[in-house]
Tab-separated table of C-alpha atoms and ligand atoms in Angstrom:
chain	number	residue	atom	x	y	z
Q	46	MET	CA	68.931	108.957	69.516
Q	47	GLY	CA	70.714	109.390	72.801
Q	48	ILE	CA	72.779	112.331	73.988
Q	49	LYS	CA	76.421	112.276	72.943
Q	50	THR	CA	79.176	113.490	75.257
Q	51	LYS	CA	82.956	113.426	75.428
Q	52	ALA	CA	84.301	111.285	78.254
Q	53	LEU	CA	87.536	109.827	79.597
Q	54	GLN	CA	87.458	106.080	79.192
Q	55	LYS	CA	89.713	103.147	79.953
Q	56	THR	CA	89.507	99.808	78.135
Q	57	ALA	CA	91.683	97.931	80.653
Q	58	PRO	CA	93.392	98.752	83.984
Q	59	GLN	CA	96.850	99.196	82.468
Q	60	GLU	CA	95.670	101.278	79.478
Q	61	PRO	CA	95.801	105.089	79.717
Q	62	PHE	CA	92.631	107.174	79.749
Q	63	ARG	CA	91.458	108.143	76.282
Q	64	VAL	CA	88.938	110.752	75.181
Q	65	VAL	CA	85.974	109.043	73.537
Q	66	GLU	CA	82.392	109.878	72.750
Q	67	ILE	CA	79.807	108.021	74.825
Q	68	GLU	CA	76.045	108.180	74.806
Q	69	ARG	CA	73.717	109.127	77.639
Q	70	ARG	CA	70.074	108.069	77.530
Q	71	ASP	CA	67.451	110.475	76.220
Q	72	LEU	CA	65.731	112.323	79.046
Q	73	ARG	CA	62.963	110.408	80.729
Q	74	ALA	CA	60.171	112.420	82.342
Q	75	ASP	CA	61.990	112.583	85.698
Q	76	ASP	CA	65.551	113.008	84.365
Q	77	VAL	CA	67.873	115.990	84.454
Q	78	LEU	CA	70.647	116.681	81.916
Q	79	ILE	CA	73.715	118.197	83.549
Q	80	ASP	CA	76.634	120.024	81.911
Q	81	ILE	CA	79.490	118.803	84.075
Q	82	LYS	CA	81.906	121.553	85.124
Q	83	ALA	CA	84.082	119.644	87.597
Q	84	ALA	CA	84.710	115.991	88.436
Q	85	GLY	CA	86.660	114.920	91.522
Q	86	ILE	CA	89.042	111.959	91.579
Q	87	CYS	CA	88.130	109.635	94.445
Q	88	HIS	CA	90.353	106.751	95.518
Q	89	SER	CA	87.336	104.513	94.808
Q	90	ASP	CA	87.700	105.392	91.100
Q	91	ILE	CA	91.248	104.049	91.314
Q	92	HIS	CA	90.347	100.866	93.254
Q	93	THR	CA	87.615	100.212	90.681
Q	94	ILE	CA	89.506	100.833	87.477
Q	95	ARG	CA	92.580	98.940	88.696
Q	96	ASN	CA	90.335	95.904	89.411
Q	97	GLU	CA	91.258	96.068	93.116
Q	98	TRP	CA	87.643	95.417	94.126
Q	99	GLY	CA	87.065	92.744	91.487
Q	100	GLU	CA	86.794	92.823	87.701
Q	101	ALA	CA	85.389	96.114	86.466
Q	102	HIS	CA	83.108	96.351	83.404
Q	103	PHE	CA	85.338	97.718	80.652
Q	104	PRO	CA	85.282	99.946	78.681
Q	105	LEU	CA	84.545	102.234	81.606
Q	106	THR	CA	84.255	105.904	82.542
Q	107	VAL	CA	84.509	106.494	86.292
Q	108	GLY	CA	83.858	109.559	88.469
Q	109	HIS	CA	81.246	110.071	91.195
Q	110	GLU	CA	82.042	113.545	92.454
Q	111	ILE	CA	80.186	115.614	89.906
Q	112	ALA	CA	79.307	119.311	89.914
Q	113	GLY	CA	77.677	121.188	87.074
Q	114	VAL	CA	74.724	123.127	85.734
Q	115	VAL	CA	71.322	121.810	84.618
Q	116	SER	CA	70.926	122.219	80.852
Q	117	ALA	CA	67.593	120.417	80.274
Q	118	VAL	CA	64.876	118.766	82.339
Q	119	GLY	CA	62.302	116.037	81.643
Q	120	ASP	CA	58.582	116.844	81.472
Q	121	GLU	CA	57.786	115.864	85.042
Q	122	VAL	CA	60.848	117.237	86.805
Q	123	THR	CA	59.864	119.407	89.775
Q	124	LYS	CA	63.087	119.848	91.789
Q	125	PHE	CA	65.222	121.599	89.161
Q	126	GLN	CA	65.246	124.181	86.401
Q	127	VAL	CA	67.675	124.904	83.596
Q	128	GLY	CA	70.586	126.904	85.029
Q	129	ASP	CA	70.535	125.381	88.525
Q	130	ARG	CA	73.902	124.504	90.097
Q	131	VAL	CA	73.783	120.836	90.962
Q	132	GLY	CA	75.788	117.821	92.025
Q	133	VAL	CA	75.689	114.044	91.666
Q	134	GLY	CA	77.465	111.622	93.969
Q	135	CYS	CA	77.986	107.875	94.164
Q	136	MET	CA	74.522	106.635	93.242
Q	137	VAL	CA	72.075	107.406	90.448
Q	138	ASN	CA	69.195	105.071	91.255
Q	139	SER	CA	67.770	102.543	93.723
Q	140	CYS	CA	64.674	100.330	93.781
Q	141	GLY	CA	62.601	102.954	95.609
Q	142	GLU	CA	60.394	100.248	97.133
Q	143	CYS	CA	62.358	98.322	99.745
Q	144	GLU	CA	62.332	99.068	103.464
Q	145	GLN	CA	65.584	101.038	103.222
Q	146	CYS	CA	64.507	103.137	100.210
Q	147	LEU	CA	61.159	103.881	101.845
Q	148	GLN	CA	63.063	105.208	104.859
Q	149	GLY	CA	65.132	107.423	102.566
Q	150	MET	CA	68.264	105.301	102.975
Q	151	GLU	CA	68.879	104.732	99.262
Q	152	GLN	CA	72.571	103.998	99.847
Q	153	ASP	CA	71.573	100.795	101.633
Q	154	CYS	CA	68.858	99.743	99.122
Q	155	LEU	CA	68.206	96.052	99.751
Q	156	ARG	CA	68.367	95.367	96.004
Q	157	GLY	CA	71.612	97.318	95.773
Q	158	ASN	CA	71.763	100.986	94.815
Q	159	VAL	CA	72.776	101.757	91.232
Q	160	GLY	CA	76.278	103.209	91.400
Q	161	THR	CA	77.127	106.206	89.238
Q	162	TYR	CA	79.553	103.996	87.280
Q	163	ASN	CA	80.370	100.296	86.835
Q	164	SER	CA	76.883	99.369	88.003
Q	165	THR	CA	73.976	97.712	86.188
Q	166	ASP	CA	71.284	100.311	85.544
Q	167	VAL	CA	67.538	99.620	85.494
Q	168	ASP	CA	67.730	99.212	81.699
Q	169	SER	CA	70.587	96.659	82.072
Q	170	THR	CA	73.281	98.968	80.685
Q	171	ILE	CA	76.464	99.624	82.687
Q	172	THR	CA	76.470	103.085	84.219
Q	173	GLN	CA	79.207	105.504	83.123
Q	174	GLY	CA	80.527	108.139	85.497
Q	175	GLY	CA	81.440	111.783	85.670
Q	176	TYR	CA	84.798	112.181	83.900
Q	177	ALA	CA	82.738	113.574	81.042
Q	178	GLN	CA	81.011	116.715	79.808
Q	179	LYS	CA	77.396	115.624	80.302
Q	180	ILE	CA	75.373	113.203	82.384
Q	181	VAL	CA	71.689	112.274	82.627
Q	182	VAL	CA	70.405	111.468	86.121
Q	183	ASN	CA	67.018	110.871	87.746
Q	184	GLU	CA	66.145	114.072	89.623
Q	185	HIS	CA	65.860	112.282	92.965
Q	186	PHE	CA	69.613	111.604	92.878
Q	187	VAL	CA	70.575	115.186	91.997
Q	188	LEU	CA	71.562	117.675	94.731
Q	189	ASN	CA	71.427	121.444	94.963
Q	190	ILE	CA	74.794	123.113	95.368
Q	191	PRO	CA	74.257	126.149	97.600
Q	192	GLU	CA	75.419	129.595	96.485
Q	193	GLY	CA	78.725	130.348	98.127
Q	194	ILE	CA	80.405	127.064	97.290
Q	195	ASP	CA	82.377	127.106	94.098
Q	196	LEU	CA	81.509	124.194	91.751
Q	197	ASP	CA	85.141	122.988	91.729
Q	198	GLU	CA	85.229	122.936	95.515
Q	199	ALA	CA	81.775	121.399	95.717
Q	200	ALA	CA	82.405	118.380	93.474
Q	201	PRO	CA	84.391	116.390	96.086
Q	202	LEU	CA	81.697	116.984	98.685
Q	203	LEU	CA	79.417	114.619	96.758
Q	204	CYS	CA	81.501	111.647	97.893
Q	205	ALA	CA	84.329	112.668	100.250
Q	206	GLY	CA	82.040	115.159	102.009
Q	207	ILE	CA	79.046	112.919	102.603
Q	208	THR	CA	81.135	109.846	103.462
Q	209	THR	CA	82.736	111.683	106.367
Q	210	TYR	CA	79.719	113.832	107.345
Q	211	SER	CA	77.425	110.820	107.687
Q	212	PRO	CA	79.365	108.829	110.327
Q	213	LEU	CA	80.189	112.018	112.264
Q	214	ALA	CA	76.464	112.791	112.377
Q	215	ARG	CA	75.358	109.223	113.067
Q	216	TRP	CA	77.669	108.888	116.078
Q	217	ASN	CA	76.786	112.356	117.252
Q	218	VAL	CA	80.303	113.758	117.283
Q	219	GLN	CA	80.179	117.059	119.145
Q	220	ALA	CA	81.994	119.810	120.993
Q	221	GLY	CA	84.303	118.618	123.708
Q	222	GLN	CA	84.999	115.221	122.161
Q	223	LYS	CA	88.421	114.030	121.154
Q	224	VAL	CA	88.210	112.850	117.556
Q	225	ALA	CA	90.926	111.288	115.410
Q	226	ILE	CA	90.765	111.380	111.635
Q	227	VAL	CA	93.100	108.718	110.248
Q	228	GLY	CA	94.595	109.373	106.798
Q	229	LEU	CA	94.726	112.930	105.471
Q	230	GLY	CA	93.628	112.442	101.877
Q	231	GLY	CA	90.407	113.399	100.103
Q	232	LEU	CA	88.045	111.931	102.680
Q	233	GLY	CA	90.282	112.763	105.627
Q	234	HIS	CA	90.548	116.468	104.845
Q	235	MET	CA	86.742	116.712	104.727
Q	236	GLY	CA	86.457	114.752	107.966
Q	237	VAL	CA	88.771	117.225	109.702
Q	238	GLN	CA	86.817	120.265	108.509
Q	239	ILE	CA	83.423	118.802	109.391
Q	240	ALA	CA	84.429	117.474	112.828
Q	241	ALA	CA	86.123	120.795	113.649
Q	242	ALA	CA	83.013	122.714	112.529
Q	243	LYS	CA	81.014	120.578	114.966
Q	244	GLY	CA	83.343	121.789	117.707
Q	245	ALA	CA	85.249	118.548	118.296
Q	246	GLU	CA	88.939	118.572	119.218
Q	247	VAL	CA	90.408	117.027	116.076
Q	248	THR	CA	93.665	115.125	115.819
Q	249	VAL	CA	94.974	113.991	112.437
Q	250	ILE	CA	96.730	110.627	112.447
Q	251	SER	CA	98.926	110.458	109.372
Q	252	ARG	CA	101.959	108.401	108.412
Q	253	SER	CA	104.221	111.454	108.548
Q	254	ARG	CA	104.165	115.119	109.543
Q	255	ARG	CA	104.373	116.313	105.943
Q	256	LYS	CA	100.829	117.694	105.954
Q	257	GLU	CA	100.889	119.103	109.496
Q	258	GLU	CA	100.595	122.783	108.463
Q	259	ASP	CA	97.647	122.024	106.187
Q	260	ALA	CA	95.974	119.955	108.879
Q	261	LYS	CA	96.093	122.952	111.201
Q	262	LYS	CA	94.506	125.197	108.567
Q	263	LEU	CA	91.716	122.641	108.133
Q	264	GLY	CA	90.969	122.841	111.852
Q	265	ALA	CA	93.030	120.083	113.487
Q	266	VAL	CA	94.614	120.896	116.842
Q	267	ARG	CA	97.492	118.487	116.195
Q	268	THR	CA	98.924	115.927	113.806
Q	269	LEU	CA	100.367	112.651	115.024
Q	270	ALA	CA	102.633	110.601	112.764
Q	271	THR	CA	102.488	106.819	113.083
Q	272	GLY	CA	105.713	106.481	111.102
Q	273	GLU	CA	107.804	108.676	113.383
Q	274	ASP	CA	107.312	106.977	116.740
Q	275	PRO	CA	108.012	103.247	117.129
Q	276	ASP	CA	105.851	103.237	120.272
Q	277	PHE	CA	103.057	105.289	118.703
Q	278	PHE	CA	100.184	102.948	119.546
Q	279	LYS	CA	101.412	102.485	123.121
Q	280	ASN	CA	101.982	106.191	123.681
Q	281	HIS	CA	98.491	107.222	122.534
Q	282	ARG	CA	96.464	104.388	124.039
Q	283	GLY	CA	92.941	105.284	125.126
Q	284	GLU	CA	92.978	108.915	123.933
Q	285	PHE	CA	89.968	109.190	121.614
Q	286	ASP	CA	86.184	109.178	121.885
Q	287	PHE	CA	85.787	108.623	118.161
Q	288	ILE	CA	88.074	107.506	115.350
Q	289	LEU	CA	87.255	107.787	111.650
Q	290	SER	CA	89.493	105.661	109.430
Q	291	THR	CA	89.866	106.707	105.801
Q	292	ILE	CA	92.883	104.469	105.129
Q	293	SER	CA	92.797	103.032	101.603
Q	294	ALA	CA	95.354	100.227	102.126
Q	295	HIS	CA	95.771	97.319	104.549
Q	296	TYR	CA	96.461	98.227	108.201
Q	297	ASP	CA	96.462	96.830	111.727
Q	298	LEU	CA	92.923	97.451	112.958
Q	299	ASP	CA	93.628	96.172	116.501
Q	300	ALA	CA	96.318	98.807	116.910
Q	301	TYR	CA	93.890	101.648	116.101
Q	302	LEU	CA	91.165	100.211	118.344
Q	303	GLY	CA	93.677	100.513	121.178
Q	304	LEU	CA	93.653	104.305	120.692
Q	305	LEU	CA	89.966	104.506	121.702
Q	306	LYS	CA	88.770	105.338	125.191
Q	307	PRO	CA	86.578	102.675	126.802
Q	308	ARG	CA	83.194	102.643	125.038
Q	309	GLY	CA	84.661	104.699	122.220
Q	310	THR	CA	83.638	104.184	118.586
Q	311	MET	CA	85.727	103.555	115.499
Q	312	SER	CA	83.996	104.020	112.162
Q	313	ILE	CA	85.632	102.675	109.022
Q	314	VAL	CA	85.036	104.351	105.680
Q	315	GLY	CA	88.309	103.539	103.895
Q	316	LEU	CA	87.840	100.398	101.838
Q	317	PRO	CA	91.141	98.518	101.347
Q	318	PRO	CA	90.972	95.621	98.884
Q	319	GLU	CA	92.076	93.035	101.470
Q	320	ALA	CA	90.154	91.948	104.578
Q	321	LEU	CA	91.012	93.637	107.882
Q	322	ALA	CA	91.323	91.327	110.884
Q	323	VAL	CA	90.149	92.132	114.401
Q	324	ARG	CA	90.841	90.342	117.694
Q	325	ALA	CA	87.746	89.911	119.837
Q	326	GLY	CA	89.753	91.192	122.793
Q	327	SER	CA	90.293	94.555	121.051
Q	328	LEU	CA	86.540	95.157	121.243
Q	329	ILE	CA	85.770	93.383	124.502
Q	330	GLY	CA	88.383	95.270	126.515
Q	331	GLY	CA	86.650	98.628	127.090
Q	332	GLY	CA	83.419	97.595	125.332
Q	333	LYS	CA	84.296	99.368	122.104
Q	334	VAL	CA	82.171	99.900	119.022
Q	335	LEU	CA	83.493	99.063	115.557
Q	336	THR	CA	81.302	100.185	112.693
Q	337	GLY	CA	81.343	101.291	109.061
Q	338	ASN	CA	79.540	103.714	106.802
Q	339	ASN	CA	78.492	103.615	103.178
Q	340	ILE	CA	78.371	107.186	101.814
Q	341	GLY	CA	75.061	108.688	103.082
Q	342	SER	CA	71.470	109.164	101.934
Q	343	ILE	CA	70.302	111.765	99.428
Q	344	THR	CA	68.580	113.766	102.180
Q	345	GLU	CA	71.724	113.715	104.292
Q	346	THR	CA	73.883	114.675	101.302
Q	347	GLN	CA	71.805	117.843	100.893
Q	348	GLN	CA	72.152	118.526	104.642
Q	349	MET	CA	75.931	118.112	104.312
Q	350	LEU	CA	76.109	120.560	101.375
Q	351	ASP	CA	74.077	123.104	103.335
Q	352	PHE	CA	76.246	122.534	106.426
Q	353	CYS	CA	79.447	123.172	104.434
Q	354	ALA	CA	77.972	126.337	102.884
Q	355	GLU	CA	76.825	127.587	106.277
Q	356	HIS	CA	80.293	127.029	107.742
Q	357	GLY	CA	81.996	128.521	104.695
Q	358	PHE	CA	84.121	125.684	103.425
Q	359	GLY	CA	84.347	123.287	100.521
Q	360	ALA	CA	87.027	120.840	99.486
Q	361	VAL	CA	90.648	121.914	99.114
Q	362	ILE	CA	91.453	121.040	95.546
Q	363	GLU	CA	94.078	120.881	92.851
Q	364	LYS	CA	92.547	121.443	89.432
Q	365	ILE	CA	93.915	119.356	86.566
Q	366	ASP	CA	93.428	118.968	82.824
Q	367	ILE	CA	91.996	115.794	81.278
Q	368	ASN	CA	95.474	114.732	80.104
Q	369	GLU	CA	96.823	114.747	83.678
Q	370	VAL	CA	94.480	112.124	85.106
Q	371	ASP	CA	96.807	109.119	84.715
Q	372	ASP	CA	99.575	110.938	86.622
Q	373	ALA	CA	97.095	112.122	89.218
Q	374	TYR	CA	96.137	108.503	89.954
Q	375	ASP	CA	99.756	107.639	90.755
Q	376	ARG	CA	100.027	110.707	92.955
Q	377	VAL	CA	96.863	109.812	94.906
Q	378	VAL	CA	98.185	106.297	95.536
Q	379	ALA	CA	101.496	107.797	96.715
Q	380	GLY	CA	99.615	110.061	99.164
Q	381	ASP	CA	100.758	113.114	97.179
Q	382	VAL	CA	97.549	115.160	96.846
Q	383	ARG	CA	96.312	118.230	98.752
Q	384	PHE	CA	93.653	117.181	99.011
Q	385	ARG	CA	91.533	116.332	95.988
Q	386	PHE	CA	92.245	116.396	92.284
Q	387	VAL	CA	89.374	117.889	90.327
Q	388	ILE	CA	89.213	117.489	86.556
Q	389	ASP	CA	88.471	120.673	84.615
Q	390	THR	CA	85.964	119.415	82.031
Q	391	ASP	CA	86.507	122.530	79.891
Q	392	THR	CA	89.773	120.885	78.827
Q	393	PHE	CA	88.031	118.167	76.818
L	425	LIG	P1	93.147	109.149	99.501
L	425	LIG	O1	94.156	108.335	98.794
L	425	LIG	O2	92.951	110.567	99.134
L	425	LIG	O3	93.402	109.104	101.091
L	425	LIG	C1	93.697	107.912	101.761
L	425	LIG	C2	94.690	108.214	102.874
L	425	LIG	O4	94.955	107.001	103.561
L	425	LIG	C3	96.047	108.693	102.391
L	425	LIG	O5	96.078	110.060	102.184
L	425	LIG	C4	96.942	108.263	103.527
L	425	LIG	O6	96.970	109.276	104.526
L	425	LIG	C5	96.251	107.049	104.100
L	425	LIG	N1	96.968	105.817	103.724
L	425	LIG	C6	97.169	105.333	102.473
L	425	LIG	N2	97.863	104.191	102.520
L	425	LIG	C7	98.106	103.945	103.823
L	425	LIG	C8	98.761	102.911	104.531
L	425	LIG	N3	99.346	101.888	103.874
L	425	LIG	N4	98.817	102.980	105.883
L	425	LIG	C9	98.243	104.002	106.530
L	425	LIG	N5	97.610	105.016	105.927
L	425	LIG	C10	97.536	104.986	104.587
L	425	LIG	O7	91.778	108.328	99.330
L	425	LIG	P2	90.268	108.830	99.547
L	425	LIG	O8	90.224	109.730	100.702
L	425	LIG	O9	89.716	109.235	98.236
L	425	LIG	O10	89.556	107.449	99.910
L	425	LIG	C11	89.948	106.733	101.076
L	425	LIG	C12	89.313	105.367	101.104
L	425	LIG	O11	87.902	105.505	101.319
L	425	LIG	C13	89.443	104.567	99.809
L	425	LIG	O12	89.674	103.205	100.142
L	425	LIG	C14	88.091	104.738	99.154
L	425	LIG	O13	87.759	103.707	98.262
L	425	LIG	C15	87.192	104.713	100.368
L	425	LIG	N6	85.867	105.312	100.172
L	425	LIG	C16	84.816	104.768	100.884
L	425	LIG	C17	83.561	105.298	100.808
L	425	LIG	C18	82.462	104.759	101.634
L	425	LIG	O14	81.289	105.002	101.327
L	425	LIG	N7	82.748	104.078	102.708
L	425	LIG	C19	83.270	106.438	99.897
L	425	LIG	C20	84.453	106.992	99.298
L	425	LIG	C21	85.687	106.430	99.409
L	425	LIG	P3	98.344	109.935	105.068
L	425	LIG	O15	99.134	110.286	103.819
L	425	LIG	O16	97.870	111.080	105.832
L	425	LIG	O17	99.027	108.884	105.890
L	426	LIG	ZN1	84.206	108.248	96.197
């Protein structure tokens, strides 16, 4: 029994990806079977499979930016029909009973949400992600992809989109505010588009000006390069109401806090492997807020998809074949992606 599918799998961090056949569970009453059409490459996939966040459970298939079409539904499924265009993001289950789940905040499930990969599922197996042709997911964790967003351009919204939409919504970023998006990668390029669509005045803070033209097209009014001005943090002190950091490597948090206006807020979504330090004085001076955000809830993910469709944008992607994934990882780490690699699952 079980549903067989081709998938890209690694047996150890230094091994290349290989095409293997893995098994998905047979449909339970509330499960949906999805034919995956596109799978985005998130930097979290790379942190995970390179053991940067601790030992991963090998052999492993990663991928939590999934877009596809429903090909079968369980007996009690009510949200979806065969043929629906759907997406799956970073989680595929949660306890459903704790205070957070009852409030519809599955991402913060007190028993820990079940991640789409490298996570222990309710049946004790290790979840396997979206670099594959098929996946079986409980209908509650499946999203509708609105007409008007291409599946390839929708896939990255399921992680990069919601992870930037959620803090911008939570901190009520709005027209007239000066917002900085730090790091113009997969998350950053979604943050720019969403903040600009909300009417904020968006500045990109990047290490160089290499992506300046693209940043403008995404809706940024300017790009500032930390690497091109030795006095950068002094020269831009106190400029921003809100800063969203998507940086994936270690950085000087105090320096960025200095860029906030008094009572400004900095939200961290980038998750570098090492701890970030903060001086108490960086928060006390100006009464600043330092916070973080873990993806977003299922309800909010649907709101984000609808918001993107309404404003007419998706992710800006580079489509690759399954045999290009190893190279793509090196390019993401080098900051050489505009702005998300998406795996074409027809190339299996
Ligand atoms: P990308 O690699 O696409 O983007 C990260 C960007 O960070 C780069 O483009 C670069 O921007 C900047 N950057 C990288 N290294 C440095 C450095 N040493 N100093 C300063 N800036 C740097 O990654 P993603 O957008 O896919 O993910 C970003 C981070 O967010 C990852 O750590 C990921 O794990 C995390 N994440 C967190 C989630 C959450 O729920 N909180 C969900 C999803 C991802 P530039 O080239 O413009 O300087
Ligand atoms: Zn991700």
